[in-house]
CSV table of C-alpha atoms in Angstrom, one decimal:
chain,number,residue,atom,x,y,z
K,1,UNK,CA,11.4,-6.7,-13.7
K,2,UNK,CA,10.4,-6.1,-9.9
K,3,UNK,CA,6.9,-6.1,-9.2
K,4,UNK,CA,6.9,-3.4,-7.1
K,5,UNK,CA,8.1,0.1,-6.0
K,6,UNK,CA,9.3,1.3,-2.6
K,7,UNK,CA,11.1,4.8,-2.4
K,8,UNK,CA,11.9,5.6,1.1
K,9,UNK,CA,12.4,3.1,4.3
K,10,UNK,CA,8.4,4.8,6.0
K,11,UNK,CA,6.4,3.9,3.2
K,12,UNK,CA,4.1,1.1,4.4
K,13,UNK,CA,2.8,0.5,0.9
K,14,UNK,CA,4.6,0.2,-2.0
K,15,UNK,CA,3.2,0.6,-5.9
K,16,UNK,CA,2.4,-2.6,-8.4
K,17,UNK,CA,4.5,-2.3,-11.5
K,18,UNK,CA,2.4,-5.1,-12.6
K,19,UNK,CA,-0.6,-7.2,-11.6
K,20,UNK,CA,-0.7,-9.0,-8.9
K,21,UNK,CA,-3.0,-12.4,-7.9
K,22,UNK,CA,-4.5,-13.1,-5.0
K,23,UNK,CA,-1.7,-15.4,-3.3
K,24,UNK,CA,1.1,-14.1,-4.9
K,25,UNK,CA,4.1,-13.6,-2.7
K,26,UNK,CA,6.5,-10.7,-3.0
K,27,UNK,CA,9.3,-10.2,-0.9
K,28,UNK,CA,9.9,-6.5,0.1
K,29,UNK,CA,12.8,-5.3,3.2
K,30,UNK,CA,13.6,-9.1,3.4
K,31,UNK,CA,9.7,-10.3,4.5
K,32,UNK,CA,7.4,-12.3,2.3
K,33,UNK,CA,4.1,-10.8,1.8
K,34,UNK,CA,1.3,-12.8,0.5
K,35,UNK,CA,-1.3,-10.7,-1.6
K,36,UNK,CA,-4.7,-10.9,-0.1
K,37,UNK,CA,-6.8,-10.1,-3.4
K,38,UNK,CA,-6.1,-9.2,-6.5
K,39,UNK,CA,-4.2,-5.7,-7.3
K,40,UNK,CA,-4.2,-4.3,-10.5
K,41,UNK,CA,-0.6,-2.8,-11.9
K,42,UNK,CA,0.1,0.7,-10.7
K,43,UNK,CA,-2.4,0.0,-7.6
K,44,UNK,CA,-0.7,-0.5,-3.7
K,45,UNK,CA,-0.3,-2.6,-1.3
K,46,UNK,CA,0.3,-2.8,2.2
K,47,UNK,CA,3.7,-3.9,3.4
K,48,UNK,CA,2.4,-3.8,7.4
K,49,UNK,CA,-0.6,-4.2,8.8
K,50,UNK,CA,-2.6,-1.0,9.0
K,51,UNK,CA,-4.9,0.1,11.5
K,52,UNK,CA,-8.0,2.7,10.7
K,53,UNK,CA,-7.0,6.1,11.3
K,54,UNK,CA,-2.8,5.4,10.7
K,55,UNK,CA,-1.3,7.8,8.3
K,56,UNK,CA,-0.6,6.2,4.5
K,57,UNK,CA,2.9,6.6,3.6
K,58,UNK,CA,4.2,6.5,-0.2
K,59,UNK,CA,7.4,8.0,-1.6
K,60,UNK,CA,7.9,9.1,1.5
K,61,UNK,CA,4.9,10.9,2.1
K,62,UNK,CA,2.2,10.8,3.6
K,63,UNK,CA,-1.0,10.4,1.2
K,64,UNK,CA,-3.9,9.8,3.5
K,65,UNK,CA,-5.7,8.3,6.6
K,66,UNK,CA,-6.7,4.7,7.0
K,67,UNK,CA,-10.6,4.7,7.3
K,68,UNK,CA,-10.6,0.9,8.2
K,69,UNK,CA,-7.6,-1.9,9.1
K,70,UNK,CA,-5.5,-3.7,6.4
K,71,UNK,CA,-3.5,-6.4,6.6
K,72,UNK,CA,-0.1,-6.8,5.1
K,73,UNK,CA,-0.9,-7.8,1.2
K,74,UNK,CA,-4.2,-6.2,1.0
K,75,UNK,CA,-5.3,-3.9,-1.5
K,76,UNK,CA,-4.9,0.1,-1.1
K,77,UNK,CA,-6.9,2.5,-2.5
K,78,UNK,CA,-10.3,4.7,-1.8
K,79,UNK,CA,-12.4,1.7,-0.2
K,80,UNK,CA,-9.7,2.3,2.9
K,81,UNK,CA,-8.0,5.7,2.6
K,82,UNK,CA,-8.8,9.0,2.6
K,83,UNK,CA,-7.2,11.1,1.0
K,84,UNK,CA,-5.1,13.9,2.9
K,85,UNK,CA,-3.6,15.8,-0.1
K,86,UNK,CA,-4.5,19.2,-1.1
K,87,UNK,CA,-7.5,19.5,2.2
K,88,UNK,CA,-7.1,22.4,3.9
K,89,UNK,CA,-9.2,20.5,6.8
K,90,UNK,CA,-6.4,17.6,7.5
């Protein structure tokens, strides 16, 4: 089973399909990625490093702003984006 989902060639994360440990290594677009912390399974992950106020791509699409830098293999969720879905002010 892979342990992760990318859709389209601009996402910069990609979806757990299962949990992942601090120092596990997945290999995504040929490049081994080392998981900073642990991820829980349907949770993302950077695939690049991230800088605050980059755009969050998934599926293709953009699903928020970065409110703080990520590394590649950290943890993606509310702590560091904002959301950009459904605002009428982004």
């Amino acid at each position: 089973m892979n342990k992760y989902l990318k859709i389209e060639d601009n996402d910069n994360v990609v979806t757990c399909l299962q949990a992942l440990k601090k120092g596990d290594v997945i290999e995504v677009d040929g490049k081994e990625i080392t998981i900073n912390q642990d991820i829980g399974r349907f949770h993302k992950v950077a695939i690049k490093d991230l800088k605050k106020g980059d755009l969050v791509y998934k599926y293709g699409q953009i699903i928020g702003d970065m409110t703080e830098d990520a590394r590649a293999g950290d943890f993606i969720h509310t702590h560091n984006v904002e959301s950009t879905r459904g605002r009428g002010d982004k």
